[in-house]
Coordinates of N, CA and C and ligand atoms in Angstrom, one line a residue:
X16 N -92.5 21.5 -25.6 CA -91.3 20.9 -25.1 C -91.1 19.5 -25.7
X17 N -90.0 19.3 -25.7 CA -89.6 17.8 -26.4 C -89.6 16.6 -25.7
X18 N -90.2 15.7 -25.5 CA -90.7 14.7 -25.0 C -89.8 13.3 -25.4
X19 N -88.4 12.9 -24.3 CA -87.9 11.7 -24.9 C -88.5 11.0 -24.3
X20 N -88.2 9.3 -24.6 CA -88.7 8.5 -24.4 C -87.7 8.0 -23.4
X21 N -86.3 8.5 -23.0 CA -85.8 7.5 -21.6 C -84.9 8.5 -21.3
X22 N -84.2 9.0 -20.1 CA -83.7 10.2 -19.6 C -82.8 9.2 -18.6
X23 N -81.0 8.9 -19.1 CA -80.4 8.5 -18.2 C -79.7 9.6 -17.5
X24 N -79.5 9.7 -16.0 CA -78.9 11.3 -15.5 C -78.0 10.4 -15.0
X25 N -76.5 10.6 -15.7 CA -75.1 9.8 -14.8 C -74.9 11.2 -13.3
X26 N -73.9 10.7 -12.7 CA -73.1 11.0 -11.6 C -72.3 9.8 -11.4
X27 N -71.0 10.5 -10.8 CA -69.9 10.0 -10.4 C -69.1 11.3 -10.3
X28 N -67.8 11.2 -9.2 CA -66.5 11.3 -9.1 C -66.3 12.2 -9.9
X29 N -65.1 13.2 -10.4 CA -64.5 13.7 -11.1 C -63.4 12.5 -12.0
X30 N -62.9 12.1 -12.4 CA -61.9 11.3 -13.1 C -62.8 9.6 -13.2
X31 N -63.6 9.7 -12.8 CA -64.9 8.5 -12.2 C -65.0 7.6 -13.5
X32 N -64.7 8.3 -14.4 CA -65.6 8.0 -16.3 C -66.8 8.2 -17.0
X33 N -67.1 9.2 -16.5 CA -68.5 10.2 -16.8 C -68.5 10.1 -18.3
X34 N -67.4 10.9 -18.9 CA -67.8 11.1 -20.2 C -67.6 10.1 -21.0
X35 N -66.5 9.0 -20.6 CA -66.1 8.1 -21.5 C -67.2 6.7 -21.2
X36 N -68.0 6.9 -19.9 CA -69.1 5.9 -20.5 C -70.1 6.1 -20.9
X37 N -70.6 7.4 -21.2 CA -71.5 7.9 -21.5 C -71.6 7.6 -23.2
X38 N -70.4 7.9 -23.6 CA -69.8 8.2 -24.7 C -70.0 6.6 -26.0
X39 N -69.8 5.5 -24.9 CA -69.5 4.4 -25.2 C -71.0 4.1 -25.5
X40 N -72.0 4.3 -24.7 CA -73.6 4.1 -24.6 C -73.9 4.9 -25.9
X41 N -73.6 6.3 -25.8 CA -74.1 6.6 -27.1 C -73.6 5.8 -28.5
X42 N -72.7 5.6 -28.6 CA -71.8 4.9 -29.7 C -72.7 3.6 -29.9
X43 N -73.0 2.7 -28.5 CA -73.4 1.7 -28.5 C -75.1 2.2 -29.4
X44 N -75.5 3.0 -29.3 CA -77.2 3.0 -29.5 C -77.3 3.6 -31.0
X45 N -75.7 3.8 -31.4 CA -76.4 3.9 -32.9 C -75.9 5.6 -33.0
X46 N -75.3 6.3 -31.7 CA -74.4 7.8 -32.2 C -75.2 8.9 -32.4
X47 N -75.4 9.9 -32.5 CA -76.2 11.3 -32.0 C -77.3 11.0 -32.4
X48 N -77.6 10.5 -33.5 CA -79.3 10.8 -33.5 C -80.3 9.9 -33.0
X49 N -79.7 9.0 -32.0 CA -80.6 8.3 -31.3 C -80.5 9.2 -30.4
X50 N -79.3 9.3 -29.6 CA -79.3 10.0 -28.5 C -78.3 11.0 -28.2
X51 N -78.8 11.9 -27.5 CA -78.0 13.3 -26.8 C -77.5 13.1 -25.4
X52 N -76.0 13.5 -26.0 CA -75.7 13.6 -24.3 C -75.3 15.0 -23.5
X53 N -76.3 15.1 -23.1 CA -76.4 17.1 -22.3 C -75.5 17.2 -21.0
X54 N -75.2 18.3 -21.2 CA -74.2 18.4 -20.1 C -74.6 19.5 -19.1
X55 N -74.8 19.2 -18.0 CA -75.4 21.0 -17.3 C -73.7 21.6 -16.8
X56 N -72.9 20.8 -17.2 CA -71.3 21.8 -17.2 C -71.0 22.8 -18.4
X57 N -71.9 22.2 -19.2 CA -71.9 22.6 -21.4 C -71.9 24.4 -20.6
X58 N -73.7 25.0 -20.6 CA -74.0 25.9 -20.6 C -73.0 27.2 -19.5
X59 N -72.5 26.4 -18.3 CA -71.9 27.1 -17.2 C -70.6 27.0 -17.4
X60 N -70.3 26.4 -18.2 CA -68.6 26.5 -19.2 C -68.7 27.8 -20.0
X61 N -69.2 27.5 -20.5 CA -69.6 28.5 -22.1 C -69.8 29.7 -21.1
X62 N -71.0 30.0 -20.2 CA -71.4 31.4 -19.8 C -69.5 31.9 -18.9
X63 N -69.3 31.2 -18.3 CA -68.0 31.5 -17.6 C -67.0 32.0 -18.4
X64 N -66.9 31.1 -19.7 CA -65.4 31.3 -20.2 C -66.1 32.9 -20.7
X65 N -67.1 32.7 -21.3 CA -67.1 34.5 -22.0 C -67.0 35.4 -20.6
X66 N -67.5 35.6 -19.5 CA -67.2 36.4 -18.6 C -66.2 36.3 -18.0
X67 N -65.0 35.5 -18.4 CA -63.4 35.6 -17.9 C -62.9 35.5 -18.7
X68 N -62.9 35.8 -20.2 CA -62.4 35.6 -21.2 C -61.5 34.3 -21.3
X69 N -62.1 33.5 -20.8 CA -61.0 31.8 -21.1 C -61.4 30.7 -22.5
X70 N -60.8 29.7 -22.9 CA -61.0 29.3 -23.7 C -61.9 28.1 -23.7
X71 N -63.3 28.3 -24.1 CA -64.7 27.3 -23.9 C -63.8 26.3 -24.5
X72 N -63.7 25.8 -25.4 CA -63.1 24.4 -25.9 C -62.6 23.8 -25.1
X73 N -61.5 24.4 -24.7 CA -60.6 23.5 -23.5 C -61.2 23.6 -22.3
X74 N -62.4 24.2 -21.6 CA -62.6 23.7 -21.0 C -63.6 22.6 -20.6
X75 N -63.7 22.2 -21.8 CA -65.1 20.8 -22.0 C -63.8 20.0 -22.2
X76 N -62.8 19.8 -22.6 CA -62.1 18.8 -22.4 C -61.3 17.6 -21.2
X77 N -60.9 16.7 -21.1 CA -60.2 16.0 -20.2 C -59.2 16.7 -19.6
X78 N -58.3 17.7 -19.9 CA -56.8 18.2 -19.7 C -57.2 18.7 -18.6
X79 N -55.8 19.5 -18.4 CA -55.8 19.8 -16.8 C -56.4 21.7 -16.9
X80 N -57.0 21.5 -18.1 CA -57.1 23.2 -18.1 C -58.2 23.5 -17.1
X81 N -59.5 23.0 -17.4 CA -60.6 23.1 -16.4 C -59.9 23.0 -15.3
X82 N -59.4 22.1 -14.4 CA -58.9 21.9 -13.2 C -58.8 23.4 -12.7
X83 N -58.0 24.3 -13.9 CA -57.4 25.3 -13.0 C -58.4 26.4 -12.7
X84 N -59.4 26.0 -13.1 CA -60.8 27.0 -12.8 C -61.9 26.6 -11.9
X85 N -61.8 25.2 -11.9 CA -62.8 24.4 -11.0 C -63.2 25.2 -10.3
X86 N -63.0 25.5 -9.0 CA -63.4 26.1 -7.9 C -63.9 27.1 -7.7
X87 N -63.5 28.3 -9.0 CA -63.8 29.3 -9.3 C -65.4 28.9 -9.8
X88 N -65.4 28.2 -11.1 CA -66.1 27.9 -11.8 C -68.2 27.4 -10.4
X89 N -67.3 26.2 -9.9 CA -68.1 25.8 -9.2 C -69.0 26.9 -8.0
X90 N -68.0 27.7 -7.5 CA -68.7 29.1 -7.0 C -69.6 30.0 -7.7
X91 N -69.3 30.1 -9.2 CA -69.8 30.3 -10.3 C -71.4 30.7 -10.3
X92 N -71.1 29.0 -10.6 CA -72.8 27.7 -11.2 C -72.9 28.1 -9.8
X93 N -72.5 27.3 -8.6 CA -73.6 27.9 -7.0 C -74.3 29.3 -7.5
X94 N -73.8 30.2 -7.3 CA -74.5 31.6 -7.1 C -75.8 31.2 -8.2
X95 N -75.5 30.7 -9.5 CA -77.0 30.6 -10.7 C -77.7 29.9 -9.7
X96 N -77.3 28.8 -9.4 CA -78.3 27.9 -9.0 C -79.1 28.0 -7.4
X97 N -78.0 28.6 -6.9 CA -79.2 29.1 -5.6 C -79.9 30.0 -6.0
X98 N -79.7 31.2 -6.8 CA -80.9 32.1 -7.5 C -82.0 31.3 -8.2
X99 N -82.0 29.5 -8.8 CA -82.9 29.1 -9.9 C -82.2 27.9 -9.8
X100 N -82.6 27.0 -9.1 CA -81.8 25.8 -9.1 C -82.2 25.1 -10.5
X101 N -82.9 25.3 -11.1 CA -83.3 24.7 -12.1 C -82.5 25.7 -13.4
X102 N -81.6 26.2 -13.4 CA -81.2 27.4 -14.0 C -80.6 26.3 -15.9
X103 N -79.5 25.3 -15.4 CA -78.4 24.8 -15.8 C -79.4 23.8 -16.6
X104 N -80.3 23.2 -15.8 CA -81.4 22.2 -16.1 C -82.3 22.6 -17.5
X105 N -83.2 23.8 -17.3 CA -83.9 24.4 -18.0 C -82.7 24.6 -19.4
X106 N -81.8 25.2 -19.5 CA -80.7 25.3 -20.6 C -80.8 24.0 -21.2
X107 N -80.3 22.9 -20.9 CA -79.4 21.9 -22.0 C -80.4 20.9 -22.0
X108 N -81.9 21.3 -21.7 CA -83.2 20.3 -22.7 C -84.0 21.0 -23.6
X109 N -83.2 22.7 -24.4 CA -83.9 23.1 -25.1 C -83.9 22.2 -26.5
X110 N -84.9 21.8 -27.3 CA -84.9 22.2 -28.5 C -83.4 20.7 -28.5
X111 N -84.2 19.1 -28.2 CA -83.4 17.9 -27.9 C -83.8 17.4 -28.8
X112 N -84.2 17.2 -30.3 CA -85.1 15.7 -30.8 C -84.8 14.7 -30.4
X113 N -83.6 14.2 -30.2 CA -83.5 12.7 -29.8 C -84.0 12.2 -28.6
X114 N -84.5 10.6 -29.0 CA -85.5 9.9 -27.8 C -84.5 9.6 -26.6
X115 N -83.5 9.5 -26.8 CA -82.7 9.6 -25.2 C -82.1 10.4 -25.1
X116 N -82.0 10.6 -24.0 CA -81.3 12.0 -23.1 C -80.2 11.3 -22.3
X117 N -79.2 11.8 -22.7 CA -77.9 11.3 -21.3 C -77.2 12.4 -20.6
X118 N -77.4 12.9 -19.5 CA -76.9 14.0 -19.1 C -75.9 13.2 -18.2
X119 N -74.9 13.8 -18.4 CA -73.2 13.3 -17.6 C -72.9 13.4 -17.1
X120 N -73.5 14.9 -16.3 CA -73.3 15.1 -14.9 C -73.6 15.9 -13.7
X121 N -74.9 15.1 -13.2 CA -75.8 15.1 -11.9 C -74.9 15.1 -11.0
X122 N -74.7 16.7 -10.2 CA -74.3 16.4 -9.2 C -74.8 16.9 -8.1
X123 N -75.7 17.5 -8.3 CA -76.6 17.8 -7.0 C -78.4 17.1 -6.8
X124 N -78.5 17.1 -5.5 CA -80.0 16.4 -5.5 C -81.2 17.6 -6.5
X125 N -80.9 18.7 -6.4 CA -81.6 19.5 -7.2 C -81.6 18.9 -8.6
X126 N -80.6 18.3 -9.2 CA -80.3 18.2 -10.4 C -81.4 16.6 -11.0
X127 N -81.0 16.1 -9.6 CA -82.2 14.9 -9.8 C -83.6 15.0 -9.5
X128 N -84.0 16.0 -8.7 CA -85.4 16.4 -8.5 C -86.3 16.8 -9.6
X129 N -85.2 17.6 -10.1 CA -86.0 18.5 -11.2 C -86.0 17.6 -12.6
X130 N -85.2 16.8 -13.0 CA -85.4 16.0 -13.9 C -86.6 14.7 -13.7
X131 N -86.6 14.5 -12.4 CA -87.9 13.7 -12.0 C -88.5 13.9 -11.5
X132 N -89.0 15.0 -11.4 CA -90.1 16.2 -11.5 C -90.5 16.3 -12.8
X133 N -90.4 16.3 -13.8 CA -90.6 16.9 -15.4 C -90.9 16.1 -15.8
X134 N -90.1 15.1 -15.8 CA -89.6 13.5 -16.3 C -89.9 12.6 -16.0
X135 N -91.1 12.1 -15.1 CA -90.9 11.3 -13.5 C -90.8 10.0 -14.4
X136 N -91.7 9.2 -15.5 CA -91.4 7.8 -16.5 C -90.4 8.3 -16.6
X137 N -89.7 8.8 -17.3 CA -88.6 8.7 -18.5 C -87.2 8.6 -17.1
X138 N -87.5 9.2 -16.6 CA -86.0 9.7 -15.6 C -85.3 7.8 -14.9
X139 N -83.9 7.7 -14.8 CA -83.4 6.6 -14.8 C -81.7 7.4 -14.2
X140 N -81.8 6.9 -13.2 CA -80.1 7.2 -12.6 C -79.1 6.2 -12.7
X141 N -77.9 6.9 -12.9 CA -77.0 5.9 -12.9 C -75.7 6.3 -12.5
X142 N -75.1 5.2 -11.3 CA -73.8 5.9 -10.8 C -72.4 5.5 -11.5
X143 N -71.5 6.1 -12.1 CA -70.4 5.7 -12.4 C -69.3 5.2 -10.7
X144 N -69.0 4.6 -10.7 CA -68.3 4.7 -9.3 C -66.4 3.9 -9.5
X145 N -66.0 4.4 -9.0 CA -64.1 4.1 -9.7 C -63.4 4.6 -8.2
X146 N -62.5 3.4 -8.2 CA -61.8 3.7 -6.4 C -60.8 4.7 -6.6
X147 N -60.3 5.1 -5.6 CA -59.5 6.5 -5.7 C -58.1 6.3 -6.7
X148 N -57.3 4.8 -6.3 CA -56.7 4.9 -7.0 C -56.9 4.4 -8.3
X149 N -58.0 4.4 -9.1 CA -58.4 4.3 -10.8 C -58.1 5.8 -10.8
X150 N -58.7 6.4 -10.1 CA -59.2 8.2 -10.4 C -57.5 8.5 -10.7
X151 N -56.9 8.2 -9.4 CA -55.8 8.6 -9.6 C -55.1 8.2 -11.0
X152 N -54.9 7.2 -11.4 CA -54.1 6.8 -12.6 C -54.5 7.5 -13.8
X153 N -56.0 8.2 -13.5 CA -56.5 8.9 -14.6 C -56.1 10.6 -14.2
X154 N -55.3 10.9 -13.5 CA -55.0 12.0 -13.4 C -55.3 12.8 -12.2
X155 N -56.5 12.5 -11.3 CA -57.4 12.6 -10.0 C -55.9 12.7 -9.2
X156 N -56.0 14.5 -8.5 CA -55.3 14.2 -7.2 C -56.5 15.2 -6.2
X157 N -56.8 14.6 -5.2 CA -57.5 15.2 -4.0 C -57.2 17.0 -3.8
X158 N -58.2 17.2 -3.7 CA -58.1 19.4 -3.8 C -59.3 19.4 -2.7
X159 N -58.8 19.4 -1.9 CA -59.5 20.4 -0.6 C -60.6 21.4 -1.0
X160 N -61.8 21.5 -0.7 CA -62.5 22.9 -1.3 C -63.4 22.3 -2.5
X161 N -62.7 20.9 -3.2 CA -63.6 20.4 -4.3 C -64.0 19.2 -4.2
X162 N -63.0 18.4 -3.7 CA -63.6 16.7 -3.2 C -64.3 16.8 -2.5
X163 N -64.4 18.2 -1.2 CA -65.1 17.8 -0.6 C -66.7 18.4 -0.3
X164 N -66.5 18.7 -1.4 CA -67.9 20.2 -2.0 C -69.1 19.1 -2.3
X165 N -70.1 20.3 -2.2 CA -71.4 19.6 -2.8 C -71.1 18.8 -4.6
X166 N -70.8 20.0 -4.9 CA -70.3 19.5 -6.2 C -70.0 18.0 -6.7
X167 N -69.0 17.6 -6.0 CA -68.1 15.9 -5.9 C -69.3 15.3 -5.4
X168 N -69.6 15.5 -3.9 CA -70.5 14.8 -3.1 C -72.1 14.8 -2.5
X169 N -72.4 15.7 -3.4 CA -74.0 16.2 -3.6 C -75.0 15.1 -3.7
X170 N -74.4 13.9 -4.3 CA -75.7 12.5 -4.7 C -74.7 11.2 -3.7
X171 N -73.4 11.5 -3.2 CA -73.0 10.1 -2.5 C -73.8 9.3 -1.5
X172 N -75.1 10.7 -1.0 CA -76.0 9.6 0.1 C -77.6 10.1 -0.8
X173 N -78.4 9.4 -0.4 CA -79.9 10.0 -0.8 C -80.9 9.8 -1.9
X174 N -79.7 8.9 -2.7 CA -80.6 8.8 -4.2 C -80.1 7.1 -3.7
X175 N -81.2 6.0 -4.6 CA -81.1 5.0 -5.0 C -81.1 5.0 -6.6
X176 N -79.4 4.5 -7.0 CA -79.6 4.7 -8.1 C -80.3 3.8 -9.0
X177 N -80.6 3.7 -10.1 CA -81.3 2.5 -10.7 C -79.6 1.6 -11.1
X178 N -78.6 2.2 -11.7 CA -77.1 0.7 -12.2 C -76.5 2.1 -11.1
X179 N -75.6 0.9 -10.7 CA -73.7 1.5 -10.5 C -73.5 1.0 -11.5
X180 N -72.2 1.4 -12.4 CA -71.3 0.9 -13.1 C -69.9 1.2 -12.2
X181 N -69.7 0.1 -12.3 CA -68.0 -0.2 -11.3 C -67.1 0.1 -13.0
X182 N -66.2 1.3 -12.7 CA -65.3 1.5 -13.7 C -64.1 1.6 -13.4
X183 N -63.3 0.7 -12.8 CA -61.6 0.3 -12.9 C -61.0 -1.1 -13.3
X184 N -60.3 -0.8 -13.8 CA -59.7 -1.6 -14.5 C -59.2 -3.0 -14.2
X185 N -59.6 -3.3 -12.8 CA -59.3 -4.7 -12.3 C -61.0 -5.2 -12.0
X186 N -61.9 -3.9 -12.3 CA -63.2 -4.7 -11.9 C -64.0 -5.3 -12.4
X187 N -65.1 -5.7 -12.7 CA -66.5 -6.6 -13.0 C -66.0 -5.3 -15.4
X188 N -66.2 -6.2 -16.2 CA -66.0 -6.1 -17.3 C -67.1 -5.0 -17.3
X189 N -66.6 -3.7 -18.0 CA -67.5 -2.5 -18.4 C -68.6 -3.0 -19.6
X190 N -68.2 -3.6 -20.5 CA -69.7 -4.4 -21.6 C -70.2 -4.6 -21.0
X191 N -69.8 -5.9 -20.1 CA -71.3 -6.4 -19.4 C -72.0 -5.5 -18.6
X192 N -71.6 -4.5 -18.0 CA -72.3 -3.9 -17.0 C -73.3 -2.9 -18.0
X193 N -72.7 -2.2 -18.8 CA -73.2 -1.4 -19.7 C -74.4 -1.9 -20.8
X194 N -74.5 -3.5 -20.8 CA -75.2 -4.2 -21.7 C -76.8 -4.3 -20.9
X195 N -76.6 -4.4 -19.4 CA -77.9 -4.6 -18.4 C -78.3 -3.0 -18.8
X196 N -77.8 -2.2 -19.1 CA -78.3 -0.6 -19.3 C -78.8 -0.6 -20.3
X197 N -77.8 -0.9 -21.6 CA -78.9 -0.9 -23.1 C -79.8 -2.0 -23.5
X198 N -79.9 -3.0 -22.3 CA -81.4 -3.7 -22.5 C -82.2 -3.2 -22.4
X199 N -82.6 -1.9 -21.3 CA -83.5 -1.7 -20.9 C -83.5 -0.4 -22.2
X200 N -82.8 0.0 -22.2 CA -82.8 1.5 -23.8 C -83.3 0.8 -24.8
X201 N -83.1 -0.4 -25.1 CA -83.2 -0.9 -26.5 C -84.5 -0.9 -26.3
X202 N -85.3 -2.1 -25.1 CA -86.4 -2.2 -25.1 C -87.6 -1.4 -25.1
X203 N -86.7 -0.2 -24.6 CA -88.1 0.8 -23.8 C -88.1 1.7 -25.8
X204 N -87.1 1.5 -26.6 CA -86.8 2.0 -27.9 C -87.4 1.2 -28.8
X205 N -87.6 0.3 -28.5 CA -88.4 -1.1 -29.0 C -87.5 -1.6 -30.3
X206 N -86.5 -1.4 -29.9 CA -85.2 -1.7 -31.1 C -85.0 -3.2 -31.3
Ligands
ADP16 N1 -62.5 2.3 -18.5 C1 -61.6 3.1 -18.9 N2 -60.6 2.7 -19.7 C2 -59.7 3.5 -20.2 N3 -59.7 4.9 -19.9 C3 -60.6 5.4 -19.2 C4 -61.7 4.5 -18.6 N4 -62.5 5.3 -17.9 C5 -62.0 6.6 -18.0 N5 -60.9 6.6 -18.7 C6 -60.1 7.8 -19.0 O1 -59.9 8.5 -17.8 C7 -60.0 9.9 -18.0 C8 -61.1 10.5 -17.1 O2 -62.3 10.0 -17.6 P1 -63.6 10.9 -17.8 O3 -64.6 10.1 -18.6 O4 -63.2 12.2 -18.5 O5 -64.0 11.2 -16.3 P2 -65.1 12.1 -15.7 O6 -66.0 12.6 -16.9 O7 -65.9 11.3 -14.7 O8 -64.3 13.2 -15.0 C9 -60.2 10.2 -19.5 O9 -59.0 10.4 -20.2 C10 -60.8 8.8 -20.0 O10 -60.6 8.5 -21.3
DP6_17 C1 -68.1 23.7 -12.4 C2 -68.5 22.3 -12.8 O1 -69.6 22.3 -13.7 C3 -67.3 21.7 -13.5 C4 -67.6 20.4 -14.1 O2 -66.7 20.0 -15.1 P1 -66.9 18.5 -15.7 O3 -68.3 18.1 -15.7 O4 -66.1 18.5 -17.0 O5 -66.1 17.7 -14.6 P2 -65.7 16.2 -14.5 O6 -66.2 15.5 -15.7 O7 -66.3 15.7 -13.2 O8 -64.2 16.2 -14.4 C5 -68.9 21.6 -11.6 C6 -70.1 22.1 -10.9 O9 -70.1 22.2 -9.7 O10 -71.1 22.4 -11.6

């Protein structure tokens, strides 16, 4: 098994800025071959679209295509992961070289257990968090059955994360917030 040296697990919101701060951190550390950012949505995208014949690409995207599956999708991943909670987990740390690990999006306490369970040094949480109306400007309208699902709200109580990052656009500057995160990457990298 591949052994990184620092395992950040985001959560946040849907429209929250999952991918685009994740994205910014990898960019910041120097771009894929420092670090990987795994997605446990990658594997249950991919296995879904081939068993409904839909189109995998677009559903790893921002657009509104995924939306129109959500719910389906998320009943999906439930049924794997109550058979093997560790199902989605076990997939997207095969066969990682890179010393960090950024997974994008934790959204169940299973998803944090089992990574600090495996991982317990390396494992490091972090919340994206953005008020309703940021989400909204980013496209976020409220869906019954999903906001209010484990899914959305599976880590809003029970975990202490190690950062929030506050991501809207009237709040506390995203560098700085982001820079108290890659101090501790750079150092534990010994960069
Ligand atoms: N700080 C920001 N500044 C500009 N655009 C942002 C910011 N945060 C998020 N976005 C945009 O909002 C949309 C949703 O963000 P995304 O990272 O896909 O959210 P999530 O992965 O949490 O659902 C994307 O189009 C993204 O580029
Ligand atoms: C069925 C899902 O995996 C779909 C997740 O898709 P994304 O991770 O792309 O969603 P956001 O970034 O929050 O918009 C959710 C789940 O319950 O596993």
């Amino acid at each position: 098994m591949d052994s990184p040296k620092l395992i950040l697990l985001f959560s946040g919101k849907r429209k929250s800025g999952k991918d685009f701060v994740t994205s910014i951190i990898q960019q910041r550390l120097g771009g894929s071959s420092v670090c990987a950012i795994l997605r446990l949505s990658g594997p249950l995208k991919e296995q879904y679209a081939k068993e409904h014949g839909l189109d995998f690409r677009r559903l790893l995207d921002a657009s509104g295509y995924k939306e129109k599956f959500r719910e389906d999708m998320i009943r999906w991943g439930e049924e794997k992961r109550n058979a093997d909670p560790g199902y989605f987990c076990r997939l997207i740390v095969r066969d990682v070289p890179q010393p960090v690990w950024i997974v994008s999006d934790a959204r169940r306490r299973s998803d944090v257990e089992w990574f600090r369970c495996r991982y317990q040094l390396q494992t490091r949480t972090v919340r994206v968090q953005a008020s309703e109306e940021s989400r909204r400007e980013r496209g976020w309208v409220y869906t019954a059955g999903i906001d209010d699902a484990e899914s959305e709200c599976g880590l809003d109580q029970g975990v202490a994360f190690d950062w929030t990052i506050s991501n809207d656009s009237d709040g506390p500057l995203l560098e700085e917030q982001l820079e108290r995160v890659l101090r501790v990457v750079r150092d534990c990298l010994e960069l």
